[in-house]
XYZ file of C-alpha atoms in Angstrom:
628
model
C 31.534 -2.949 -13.394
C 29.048 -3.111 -16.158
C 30.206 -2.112 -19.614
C 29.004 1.486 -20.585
C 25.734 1.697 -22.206
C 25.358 -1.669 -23.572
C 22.242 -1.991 -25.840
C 19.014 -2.915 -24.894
C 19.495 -6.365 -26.860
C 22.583 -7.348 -24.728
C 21.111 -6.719 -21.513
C 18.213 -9.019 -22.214
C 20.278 -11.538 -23.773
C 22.335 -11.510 -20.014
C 19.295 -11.402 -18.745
C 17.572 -14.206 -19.786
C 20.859 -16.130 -19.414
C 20.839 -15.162 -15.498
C 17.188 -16.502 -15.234
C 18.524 -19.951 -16.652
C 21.358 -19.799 -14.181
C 19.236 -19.245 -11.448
C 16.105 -21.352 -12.428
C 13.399 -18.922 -12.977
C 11.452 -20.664 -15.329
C 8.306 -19.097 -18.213
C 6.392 -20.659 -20.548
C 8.179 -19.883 -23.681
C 5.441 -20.893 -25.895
C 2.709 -18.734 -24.224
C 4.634 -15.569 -23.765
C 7.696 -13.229 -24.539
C 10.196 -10.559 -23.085
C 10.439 -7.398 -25.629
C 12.145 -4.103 -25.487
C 9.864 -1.599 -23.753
C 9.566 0.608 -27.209
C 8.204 -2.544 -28.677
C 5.356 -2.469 -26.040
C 2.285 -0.228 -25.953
C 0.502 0.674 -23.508
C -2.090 3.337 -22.359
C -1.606 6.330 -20.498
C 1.397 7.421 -20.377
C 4.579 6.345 -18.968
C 7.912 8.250 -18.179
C 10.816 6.719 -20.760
C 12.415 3.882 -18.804
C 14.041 1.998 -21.187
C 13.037 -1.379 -19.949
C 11.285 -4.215 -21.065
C 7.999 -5.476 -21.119
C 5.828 -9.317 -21.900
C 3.718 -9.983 -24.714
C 1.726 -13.173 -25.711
C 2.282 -15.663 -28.342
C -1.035 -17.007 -28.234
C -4.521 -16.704 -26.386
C -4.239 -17.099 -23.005
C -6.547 -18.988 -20.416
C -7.474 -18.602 -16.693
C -5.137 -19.942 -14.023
C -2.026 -20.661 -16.299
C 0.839 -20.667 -15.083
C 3.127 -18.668 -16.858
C 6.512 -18.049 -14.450
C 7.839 -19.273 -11.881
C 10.406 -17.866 -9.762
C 12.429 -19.408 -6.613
C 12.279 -17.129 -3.331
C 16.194 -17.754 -3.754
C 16.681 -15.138 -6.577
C 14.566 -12.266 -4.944
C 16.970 -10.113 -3.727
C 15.316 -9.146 0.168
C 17.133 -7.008 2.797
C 16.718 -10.759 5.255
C 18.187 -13.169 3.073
C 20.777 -10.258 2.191
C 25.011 -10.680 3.399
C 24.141 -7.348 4.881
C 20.877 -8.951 7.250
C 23.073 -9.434 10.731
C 24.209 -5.619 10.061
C 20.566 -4.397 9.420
C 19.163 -6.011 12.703
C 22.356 -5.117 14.639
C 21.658 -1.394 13.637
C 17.684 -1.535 13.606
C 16.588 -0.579 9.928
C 14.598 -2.128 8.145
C 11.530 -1.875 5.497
C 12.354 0.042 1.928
C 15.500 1.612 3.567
C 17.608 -1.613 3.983
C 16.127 -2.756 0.937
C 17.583 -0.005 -0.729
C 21.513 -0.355 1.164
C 20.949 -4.045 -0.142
C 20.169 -2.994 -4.075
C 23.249 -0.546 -3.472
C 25.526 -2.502 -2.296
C 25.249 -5.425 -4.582
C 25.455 -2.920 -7.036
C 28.624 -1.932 -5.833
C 29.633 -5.485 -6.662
C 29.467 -5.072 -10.091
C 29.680 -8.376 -11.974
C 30.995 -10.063 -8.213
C 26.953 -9.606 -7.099
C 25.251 -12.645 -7.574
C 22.402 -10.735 -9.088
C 24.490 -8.741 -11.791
C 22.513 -10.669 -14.394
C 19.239 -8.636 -13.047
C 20.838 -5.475 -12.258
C 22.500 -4.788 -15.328
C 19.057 -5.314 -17.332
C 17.520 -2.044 -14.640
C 16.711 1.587 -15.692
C 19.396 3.895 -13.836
C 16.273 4.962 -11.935
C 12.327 5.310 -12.579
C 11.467 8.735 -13.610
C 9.345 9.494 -10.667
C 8.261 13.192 -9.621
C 11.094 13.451 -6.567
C 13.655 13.506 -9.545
C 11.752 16.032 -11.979
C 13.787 19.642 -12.190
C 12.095 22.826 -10.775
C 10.399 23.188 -14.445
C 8.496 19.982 -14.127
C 7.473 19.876 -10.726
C 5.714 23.315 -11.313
C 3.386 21.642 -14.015
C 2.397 19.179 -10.830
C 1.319 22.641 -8.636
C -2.109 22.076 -6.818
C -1.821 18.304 -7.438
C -1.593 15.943 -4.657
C 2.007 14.702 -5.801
C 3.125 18.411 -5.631
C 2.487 18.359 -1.653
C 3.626 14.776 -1.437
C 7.089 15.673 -3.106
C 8.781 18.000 -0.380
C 7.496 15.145 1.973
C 9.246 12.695 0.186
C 12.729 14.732 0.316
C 12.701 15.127 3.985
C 12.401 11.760 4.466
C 15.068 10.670 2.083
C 17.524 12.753 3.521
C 16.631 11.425 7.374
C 17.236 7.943 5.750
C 20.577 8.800 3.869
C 21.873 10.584 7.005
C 21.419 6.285 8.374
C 23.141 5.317 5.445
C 26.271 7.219 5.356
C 26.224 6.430 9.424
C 26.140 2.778 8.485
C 28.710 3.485 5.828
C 30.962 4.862 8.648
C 30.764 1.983 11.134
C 31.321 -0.362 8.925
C 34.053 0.626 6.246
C 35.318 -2.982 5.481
C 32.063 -3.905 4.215
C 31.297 -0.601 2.521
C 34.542 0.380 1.571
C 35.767 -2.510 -0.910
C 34.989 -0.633 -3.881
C 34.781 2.708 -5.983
C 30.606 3.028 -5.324
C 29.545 6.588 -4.486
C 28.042 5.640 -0.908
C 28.226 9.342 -0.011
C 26.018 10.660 -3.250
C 23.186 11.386 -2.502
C 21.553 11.759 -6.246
C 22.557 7.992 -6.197
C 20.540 6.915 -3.330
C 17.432 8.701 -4.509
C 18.065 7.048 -7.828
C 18.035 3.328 -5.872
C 14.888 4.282 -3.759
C 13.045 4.981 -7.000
C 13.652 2.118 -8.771
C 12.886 0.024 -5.317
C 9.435 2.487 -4.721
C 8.788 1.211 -8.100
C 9.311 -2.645 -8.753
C 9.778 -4.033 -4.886
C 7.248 -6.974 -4.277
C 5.920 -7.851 -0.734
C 6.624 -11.381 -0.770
C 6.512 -12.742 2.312
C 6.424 -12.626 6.135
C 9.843 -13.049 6.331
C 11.315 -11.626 3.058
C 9.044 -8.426 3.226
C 9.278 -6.109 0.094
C 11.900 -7.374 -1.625
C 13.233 -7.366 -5.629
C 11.511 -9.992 -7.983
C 13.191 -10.710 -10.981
C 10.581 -11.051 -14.294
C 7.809 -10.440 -11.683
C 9.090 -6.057 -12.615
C 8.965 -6.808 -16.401
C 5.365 -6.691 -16.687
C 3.869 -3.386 -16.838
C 0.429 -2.192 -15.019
C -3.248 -1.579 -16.011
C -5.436 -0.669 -13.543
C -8.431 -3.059 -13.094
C -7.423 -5.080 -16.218
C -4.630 -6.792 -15.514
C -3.955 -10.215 -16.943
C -1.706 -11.717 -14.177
C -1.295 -11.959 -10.666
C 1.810 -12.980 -8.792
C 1.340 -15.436 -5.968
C 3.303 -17.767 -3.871
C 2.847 -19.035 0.353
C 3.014 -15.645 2.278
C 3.037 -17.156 6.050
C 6.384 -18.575 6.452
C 8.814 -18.662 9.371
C 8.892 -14.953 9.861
C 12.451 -15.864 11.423
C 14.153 -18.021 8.764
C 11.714 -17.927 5.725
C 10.439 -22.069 6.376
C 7.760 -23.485 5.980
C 5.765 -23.577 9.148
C 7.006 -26.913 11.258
C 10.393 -25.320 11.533
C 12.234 -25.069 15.030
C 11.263 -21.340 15.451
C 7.918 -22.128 14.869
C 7.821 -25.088 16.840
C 9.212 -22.833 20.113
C 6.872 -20.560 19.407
C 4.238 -22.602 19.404
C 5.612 -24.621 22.648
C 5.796 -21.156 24.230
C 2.236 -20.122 23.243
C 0.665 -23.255 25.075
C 2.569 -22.592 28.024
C 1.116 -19.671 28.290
C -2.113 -20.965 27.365
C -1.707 -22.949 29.821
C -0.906 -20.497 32.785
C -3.516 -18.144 31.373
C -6.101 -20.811 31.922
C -5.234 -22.000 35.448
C -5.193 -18.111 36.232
C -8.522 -17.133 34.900
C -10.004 -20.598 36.755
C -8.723 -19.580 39.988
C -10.520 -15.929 39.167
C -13.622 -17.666 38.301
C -13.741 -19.378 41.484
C -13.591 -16.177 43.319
C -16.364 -14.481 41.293
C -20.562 -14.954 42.533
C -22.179 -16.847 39.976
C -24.563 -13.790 39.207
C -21.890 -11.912 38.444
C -20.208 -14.084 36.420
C -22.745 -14.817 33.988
C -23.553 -11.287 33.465
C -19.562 -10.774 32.810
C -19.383 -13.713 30.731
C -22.098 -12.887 28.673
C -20.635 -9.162 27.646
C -17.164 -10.190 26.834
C -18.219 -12.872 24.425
C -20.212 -10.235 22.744
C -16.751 -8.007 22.851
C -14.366 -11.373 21.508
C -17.059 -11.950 18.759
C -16.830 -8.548 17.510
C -13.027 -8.637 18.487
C -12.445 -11.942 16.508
C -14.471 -10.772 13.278
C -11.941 -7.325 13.104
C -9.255 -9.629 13.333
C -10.043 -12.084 10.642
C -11.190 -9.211 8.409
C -7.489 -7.192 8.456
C -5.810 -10.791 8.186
C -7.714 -10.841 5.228
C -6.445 -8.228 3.109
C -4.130 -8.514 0.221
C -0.517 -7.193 0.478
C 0.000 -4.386 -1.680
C 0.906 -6.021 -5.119
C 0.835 -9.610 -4.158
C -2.199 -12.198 -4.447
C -2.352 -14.824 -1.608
C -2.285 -18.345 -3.243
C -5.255 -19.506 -4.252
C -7.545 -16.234 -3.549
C -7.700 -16.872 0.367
C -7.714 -15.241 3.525
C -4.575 -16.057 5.782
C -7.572 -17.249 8.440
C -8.753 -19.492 6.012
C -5.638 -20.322 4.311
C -4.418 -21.954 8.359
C -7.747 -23.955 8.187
C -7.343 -25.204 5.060
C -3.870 -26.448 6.486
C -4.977 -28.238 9.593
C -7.941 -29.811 7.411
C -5.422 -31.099 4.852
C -2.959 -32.219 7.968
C -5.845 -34.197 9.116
C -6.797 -35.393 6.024
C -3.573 -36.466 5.312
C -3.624 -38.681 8.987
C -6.671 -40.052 8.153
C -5.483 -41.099 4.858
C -2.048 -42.400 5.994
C -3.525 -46.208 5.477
C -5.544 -45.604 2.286
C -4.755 -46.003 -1.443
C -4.731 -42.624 -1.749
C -2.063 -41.635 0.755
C 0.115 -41.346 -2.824
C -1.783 -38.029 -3.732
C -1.952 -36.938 -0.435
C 2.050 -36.892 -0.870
C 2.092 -35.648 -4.086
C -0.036 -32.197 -3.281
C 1.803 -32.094 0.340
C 5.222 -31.793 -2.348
C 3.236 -29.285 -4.448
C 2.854 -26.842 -1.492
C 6.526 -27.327 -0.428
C 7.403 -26.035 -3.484
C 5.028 -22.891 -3.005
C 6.486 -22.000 0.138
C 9.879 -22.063 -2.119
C 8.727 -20.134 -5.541
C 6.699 -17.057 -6.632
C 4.110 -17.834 -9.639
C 3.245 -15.559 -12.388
C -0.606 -16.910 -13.106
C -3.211 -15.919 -15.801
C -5.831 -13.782 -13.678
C -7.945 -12.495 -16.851
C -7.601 -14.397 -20.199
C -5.336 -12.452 -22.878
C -5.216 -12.278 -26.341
C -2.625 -13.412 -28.862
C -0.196 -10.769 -29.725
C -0.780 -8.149 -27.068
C 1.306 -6.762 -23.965
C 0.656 -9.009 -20.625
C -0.318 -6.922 -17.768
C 0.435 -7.364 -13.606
C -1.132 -4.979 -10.907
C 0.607 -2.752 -8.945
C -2.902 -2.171 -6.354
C -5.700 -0.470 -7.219
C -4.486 2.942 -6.509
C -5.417 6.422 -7.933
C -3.595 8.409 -10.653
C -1.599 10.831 -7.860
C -0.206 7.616 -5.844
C 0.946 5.626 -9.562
C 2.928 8.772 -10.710
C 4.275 9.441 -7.607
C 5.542 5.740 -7.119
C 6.004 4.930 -10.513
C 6.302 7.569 -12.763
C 2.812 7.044 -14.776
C -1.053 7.874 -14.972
C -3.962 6.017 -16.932
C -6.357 7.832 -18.521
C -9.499 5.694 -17.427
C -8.710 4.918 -13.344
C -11.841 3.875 -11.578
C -9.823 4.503 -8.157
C -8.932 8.100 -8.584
C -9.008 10.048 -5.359
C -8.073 13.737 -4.470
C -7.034 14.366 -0.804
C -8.038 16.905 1.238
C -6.454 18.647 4.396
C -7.324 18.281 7.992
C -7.363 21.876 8.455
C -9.820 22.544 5.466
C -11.899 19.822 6.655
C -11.882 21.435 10.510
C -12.658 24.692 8.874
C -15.756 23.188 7.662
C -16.707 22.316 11.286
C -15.961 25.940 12.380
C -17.600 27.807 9.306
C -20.901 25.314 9.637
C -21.052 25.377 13.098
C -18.932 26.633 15.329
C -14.729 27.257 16.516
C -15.378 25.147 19.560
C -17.472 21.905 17.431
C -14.328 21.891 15.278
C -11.923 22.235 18.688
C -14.222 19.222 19.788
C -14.679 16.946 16.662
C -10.779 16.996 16.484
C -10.582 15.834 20.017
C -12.941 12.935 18.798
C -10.634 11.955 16.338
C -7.591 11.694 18.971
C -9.973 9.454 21.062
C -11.164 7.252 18.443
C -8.013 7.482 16.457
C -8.410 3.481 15.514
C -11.357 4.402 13.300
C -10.247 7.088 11.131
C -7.179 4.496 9.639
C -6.218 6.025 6.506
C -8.226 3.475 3.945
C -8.965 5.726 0.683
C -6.796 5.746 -2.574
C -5.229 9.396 -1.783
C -2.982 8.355 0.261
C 0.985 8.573 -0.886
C 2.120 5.117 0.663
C 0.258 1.928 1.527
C -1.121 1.462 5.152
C 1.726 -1.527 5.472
C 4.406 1.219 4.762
C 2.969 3.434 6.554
C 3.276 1.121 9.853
C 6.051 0.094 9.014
C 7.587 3.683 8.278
C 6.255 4.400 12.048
C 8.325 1.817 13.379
C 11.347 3.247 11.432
C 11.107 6.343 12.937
C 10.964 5.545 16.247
C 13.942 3.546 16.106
C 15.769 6.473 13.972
C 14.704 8.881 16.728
C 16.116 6.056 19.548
C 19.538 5.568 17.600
C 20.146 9.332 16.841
C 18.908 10.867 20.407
C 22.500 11.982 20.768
C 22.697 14.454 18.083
C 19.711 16.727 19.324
C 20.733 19.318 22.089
C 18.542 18.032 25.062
C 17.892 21.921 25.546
C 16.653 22.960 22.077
C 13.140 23.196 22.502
C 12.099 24.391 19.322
C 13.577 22.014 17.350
C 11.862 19.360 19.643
C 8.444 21.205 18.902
C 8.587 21.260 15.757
C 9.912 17.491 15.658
C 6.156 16.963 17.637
C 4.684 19.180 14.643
C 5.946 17.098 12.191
C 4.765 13.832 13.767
C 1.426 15.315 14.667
C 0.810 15.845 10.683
C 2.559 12.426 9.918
C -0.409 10.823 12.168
C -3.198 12.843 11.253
C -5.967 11.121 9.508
C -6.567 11.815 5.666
C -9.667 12.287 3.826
C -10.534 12.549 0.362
C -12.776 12.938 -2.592
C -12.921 9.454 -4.746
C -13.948 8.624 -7.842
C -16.562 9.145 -9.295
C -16.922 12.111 -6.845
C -17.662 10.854 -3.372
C -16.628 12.113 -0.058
C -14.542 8.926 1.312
C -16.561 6.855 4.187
C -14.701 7.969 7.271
C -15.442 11.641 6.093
C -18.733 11.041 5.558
C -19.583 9.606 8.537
C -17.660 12.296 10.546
C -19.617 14.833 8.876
C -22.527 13.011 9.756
C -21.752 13.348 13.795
C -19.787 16.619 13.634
C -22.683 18.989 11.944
C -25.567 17.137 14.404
C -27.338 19.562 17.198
C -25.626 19.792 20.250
C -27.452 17.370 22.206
C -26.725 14.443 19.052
C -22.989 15.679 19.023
C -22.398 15.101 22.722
C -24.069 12.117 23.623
C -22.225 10.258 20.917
C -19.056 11.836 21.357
C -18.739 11.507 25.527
C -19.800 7.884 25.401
C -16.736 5.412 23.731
C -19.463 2.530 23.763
C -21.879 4.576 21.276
C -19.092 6.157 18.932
C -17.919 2.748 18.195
C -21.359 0.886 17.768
C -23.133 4.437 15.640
C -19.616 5.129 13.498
C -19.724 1.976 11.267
C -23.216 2.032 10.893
C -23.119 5.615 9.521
C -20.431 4.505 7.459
C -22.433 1.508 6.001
C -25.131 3.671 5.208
C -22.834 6.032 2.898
C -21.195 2.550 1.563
C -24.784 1.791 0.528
C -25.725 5.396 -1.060
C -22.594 5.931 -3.104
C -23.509 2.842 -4.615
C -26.974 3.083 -5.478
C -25.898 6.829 -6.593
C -23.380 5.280 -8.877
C -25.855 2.744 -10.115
C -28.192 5.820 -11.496
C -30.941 5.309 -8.762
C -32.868 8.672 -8.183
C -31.620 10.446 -4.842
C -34.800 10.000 -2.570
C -35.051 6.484 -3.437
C -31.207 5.526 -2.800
C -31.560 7.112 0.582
C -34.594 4.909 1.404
C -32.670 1.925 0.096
C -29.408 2.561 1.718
C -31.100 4.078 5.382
C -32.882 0.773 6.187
C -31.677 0.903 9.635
C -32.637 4.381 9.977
C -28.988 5.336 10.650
C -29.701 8.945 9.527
C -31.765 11.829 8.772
C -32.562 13.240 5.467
C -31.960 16.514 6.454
C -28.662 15.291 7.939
C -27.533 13.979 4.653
C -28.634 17.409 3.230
C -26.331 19.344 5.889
C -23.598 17.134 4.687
C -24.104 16.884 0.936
C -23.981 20.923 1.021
C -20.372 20.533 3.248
C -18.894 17.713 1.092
C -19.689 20.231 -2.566
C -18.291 23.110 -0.685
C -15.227 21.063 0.375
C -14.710 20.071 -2.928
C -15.441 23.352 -4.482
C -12.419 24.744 -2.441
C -10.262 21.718 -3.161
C -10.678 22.519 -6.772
C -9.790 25.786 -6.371
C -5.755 24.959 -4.919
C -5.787 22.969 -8.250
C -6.556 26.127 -10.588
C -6.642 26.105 -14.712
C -3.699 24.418 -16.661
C -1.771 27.849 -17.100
C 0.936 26.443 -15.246
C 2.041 23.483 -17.888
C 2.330 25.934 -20.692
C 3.058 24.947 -23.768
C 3.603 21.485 -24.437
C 7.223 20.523 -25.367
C 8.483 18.976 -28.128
C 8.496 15.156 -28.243
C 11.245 15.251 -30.811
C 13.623 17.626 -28.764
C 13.287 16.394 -25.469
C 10.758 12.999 -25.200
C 11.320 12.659 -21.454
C 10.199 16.460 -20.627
C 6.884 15.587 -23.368
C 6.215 12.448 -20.950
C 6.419 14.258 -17.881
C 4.178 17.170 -19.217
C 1.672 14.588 -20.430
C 1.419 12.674 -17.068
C 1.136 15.910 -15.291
C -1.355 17.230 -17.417
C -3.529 13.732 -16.949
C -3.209 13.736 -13.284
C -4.914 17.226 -13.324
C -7.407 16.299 -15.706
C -8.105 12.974 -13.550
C -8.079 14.903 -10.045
C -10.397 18.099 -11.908
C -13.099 15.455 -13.126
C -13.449 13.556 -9.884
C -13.982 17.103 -7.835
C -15.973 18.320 -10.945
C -18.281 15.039 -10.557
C -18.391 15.243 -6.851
C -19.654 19.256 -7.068
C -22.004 18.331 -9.437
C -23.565 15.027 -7.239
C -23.655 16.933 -3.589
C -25.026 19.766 -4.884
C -28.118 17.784 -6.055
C -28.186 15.485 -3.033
C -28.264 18.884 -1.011
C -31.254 20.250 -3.186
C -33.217 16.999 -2.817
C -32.694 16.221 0.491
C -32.463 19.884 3.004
């Protein structure tokens, strides 16, 4: 086990010698590892007694500045525990937390006990504040999210301790306290807080040096990339022998499909077919464009290499496969081999890169997403004091209310029914939200297979329990909106609001008929893209509606009903929040610095969520003047 409370200076000094020993390589001329005290940085930041990267000199755009092989990530799939995690169905942040544990358990027999030794006991996160400091949080969005959070931790220690159970030879080989609970909230913090989506196969996993830089929110100076679509089975580069079945498999099927659809066609009259034709390569156009668009998005804290989309990325590989063919016989076929060896070894490594140029003699900052103050102290234990993506939630019932108060008890009963039946558009996408949409999918899957492997402790006969079980998922699925910053409503709210408070005649015709919900809904949604940002960009309020309505999407009265909704929403949002009576007096730093920290961050969360409801008040209530 690790010797007790060894300083700060000898766990860097094993540190450093563990990233020799397993090859993870930085530029020691362009940058530096220091003790987090030696760091500053804004905002504030619970004590975590960890480290942090400064430069030596200026730095430049696209240097490379670490790189780190796949092989020292520590990921539940490349784990000696990966045959027990599929055999027993978990998966996602839970095995990666069993993984951390158990080589942890290892002590100095882990072959990560170089990295582990140089990690916090735990991040100081809300879920592990006493009852003092998660009072100063009351009203907040991280207060709510808390009590969530400890439901769910116990459902996924209750797996754990089962897993210990079954399998005591493998758990059992040492003194570790696999039945402490404090323990295992203790390794899901400091995984909440530094795990890395790396890649298709590896999922969020632990990246050593990639955790020692620390955030800033829309300034960071690096960006972590490396090859994200790999063998999804054994972590390859693509031309492996799972991929190869796969794709053997897929033209099969191809193959079937097409001799299937040509016997159909034969069938079909020729008027009839063209008109068919015609609509359903209107629906795989639209289809195809949805699809390219969500393969485009960035993994929560992780760059793609080189900037691109996954579609493009798989383009740019069969152009440079047939580039390569074409170039088999040229004089250049020896650069063709030398960039093919370049990519091999991106599949293989993580890169730490220069994203925004740096200069000498300041702290080096990653990204952890551009989330709002709530979701950064309630996943890592800090707030900044300038955070363009702010965002205050609001509930489902307060926004139905709205619906009721401005209309009527049956439009509300109704506008929820709409968004059952159109549940695909009202994704959460805004910055209030307490996990990313990844985790959230993948936390779906989780549960289902929790509820499958744990049917037999519920009494078949208990139907309360079973209702309230069908409670709790109904407010797991139900869609969020919010307030962002500056102060907008966010675009799925808007655009609901837009439908929901219409006549009767408006309401029903585009809520009865799936084929003009889907086509109206975005376009009311680009309209309030366009709006908010003409607002934002100072343009007077009857001349950013012309600008942003011109496909005549909306009314200006409409916008008026809305606007007056949206301040009133906000308004009572603001309200829950209430004055900063709550934090009291401020403690003393030199008596207790990690209560100060936690009464700072609290006290800028409320001052962050206050201004962006403030702002929002003050913007709607204007629109609403301007535009009823």
């Amino acid at each position: 086990m690790p010797d007790t409370n060894p300083s700060s200076s000898e766990k860097l000094r094993v540190l450093l010698q563990w990233f020799v020993e397993n090859k993870i390589a930085y530029n020691e001329e362009a940058i530096k590892i220091v003790e987090q005290q030696d760091t500053a940085s804004k905002g504030t930041a619970a004590l975590s007694h960890g480290f942090g990267v400064v430069s030596l000199r200026k730095l430049e755009g696209d240097e490379q500045l670490v790189v780190i092989p796949k092989s020292a990530v520590i990921s539940a799939a490349t784990s000696a525990l990966a045959n027990i995690f599929i055999d027993s169905d978990i998966g996602g942040n839970l095995a990666l937390c069993i993984t951390v544990m158990y080589e942890k358990s290892l002590g100095h027999e882990s072959p990560w006990y170089g990295y582990l030794q140089s990690l916090p006991e735990c991040a100081d996160i809300p879920l592990l504040w006493d009852a003092q400091s998660r009072s100063w949080l009351k009203g907040t969005d991280v207060g709510e999210w808390i009590d969530r959070d400890e439901a769910s931790l116990l459902e996924d220690f209750g797996v754990l301790k089962d897993l210990v159970a079954e399998y005591p030879a493998v758990f059992g080989g040492s003194n570790f306290k696999w039945d402490c609970f404090e323990s295992f909230v203790k390794i899901a913090s400091l995984v909440s807080s530094r795990a890395f989506s790396v890649d298709v196969h590896r999922d969020n996993s632990m990246v050593p040096f990639a955790d020692i830089f620390n955030h800033r929110t829309a300034k960071e100076n690096v960006h972590i990339v490396c090859e994200e679509m790999v063998c999804p089975v054994c972590g390859e580069a693509f031309g492996c022998e799972h991929m190869d079945a796969l794709e053997e498999m897929d033209s099969h099927e191809g193959a079937s499909k097409g001799e299937d659809e040509s016997e159909d066609n034969s069938e079909s009259e020729d008027d009839s077919e063209g008109e068919e034709d015609s609509e359903y390569d209107e629906d795989d156009d639209s289809s195809d464009s949805e699809s390219e668009d969500e393969l485009g998005e960035e993994l929560p804290l992780l760059v793609d290499l080189m900037g691109n989309t996954v579609a493009s990325e798989l383009q740019q590989d069969e152009d440079v496969e047939m580039e390569s063919v074409g170039d088999k016989n040229s004089e250049h076929s020896g650069e063709s081999d030398s960039d093919d060896d370049q990519d091999d070894e991106l599949v293989d490594t993580l890169e730490m890169v220069v994203f925004r140029p740096c200069k000498a003699n300041t702290e080096v900052f990653n990204t952890y997403g551009e989330h709002g103050s709530a979701y950064l102290l309630h996943r890592y234990g800090f707030c900044d004091t300038k955070n363009p993506f702010d965002s205050v939630s609001l509930s489902t019932e307060n926004v139905m209310q709205a619906f009721a108060l401005s209309v009527s008890e049956q439009r509300a009963i109704d506008v929820a029914a709409v968004i059952r039946r159109f549940e695909d558009l009202f994704e959460s996408r805004h910055r209030a939200c307490g996990q990313d949409e990844d985790e959230e999918e993948e936390e779906g899957e989780e549960e289902e297979d929790h509820e499958h492997d744990h049917d037999h402790d519920h009494d078949e006969g208990n139907n309360e329990d079973e209702e309230q079980d069908n409670q709790a998922d109904d407010d797991e699925n139900a869609p969020r909106f919010s307030i962002d910053a500056p102060g907008h409503p966010d675009l799925n709210l808007a655009a609901l609001l837009v439908l929901g408070l219409a006549d009767e005649e408006v309401f029903e015709k585009a809520s009865q008929s799936e084929q003009i919900f889907r086509h109206y809904f975005p376009v009311i949604r680009r309209f309030w893209t366009l709006f908010q940002y003409e607002l934002d960009n100072d343009t007077p309020v009857p001349a950013a509606f012309r600008k942003a309505n011109q496909e005549g999407a909306v009314r200006k009265a409409s916008v008026g009903t809305v606007s007056n909704v949206v301040y009133r929403l906000a308004e009572a949002r603001l309200q829950l929040l209430a004055d900063d009576s709550v934090l009291g007096e401020k403690p003393a730093a030199d008596s207790d610095p990690l209560m100060t920290s936690r009464w700072e961050s609290a006290k800028l969360l409320r001052s962050n969520e206050r201004k962006t409801l403030s702002q929002c008040i003050k913007t709607y209530k204007k629109i609403a003047t301007k535009l009823s």
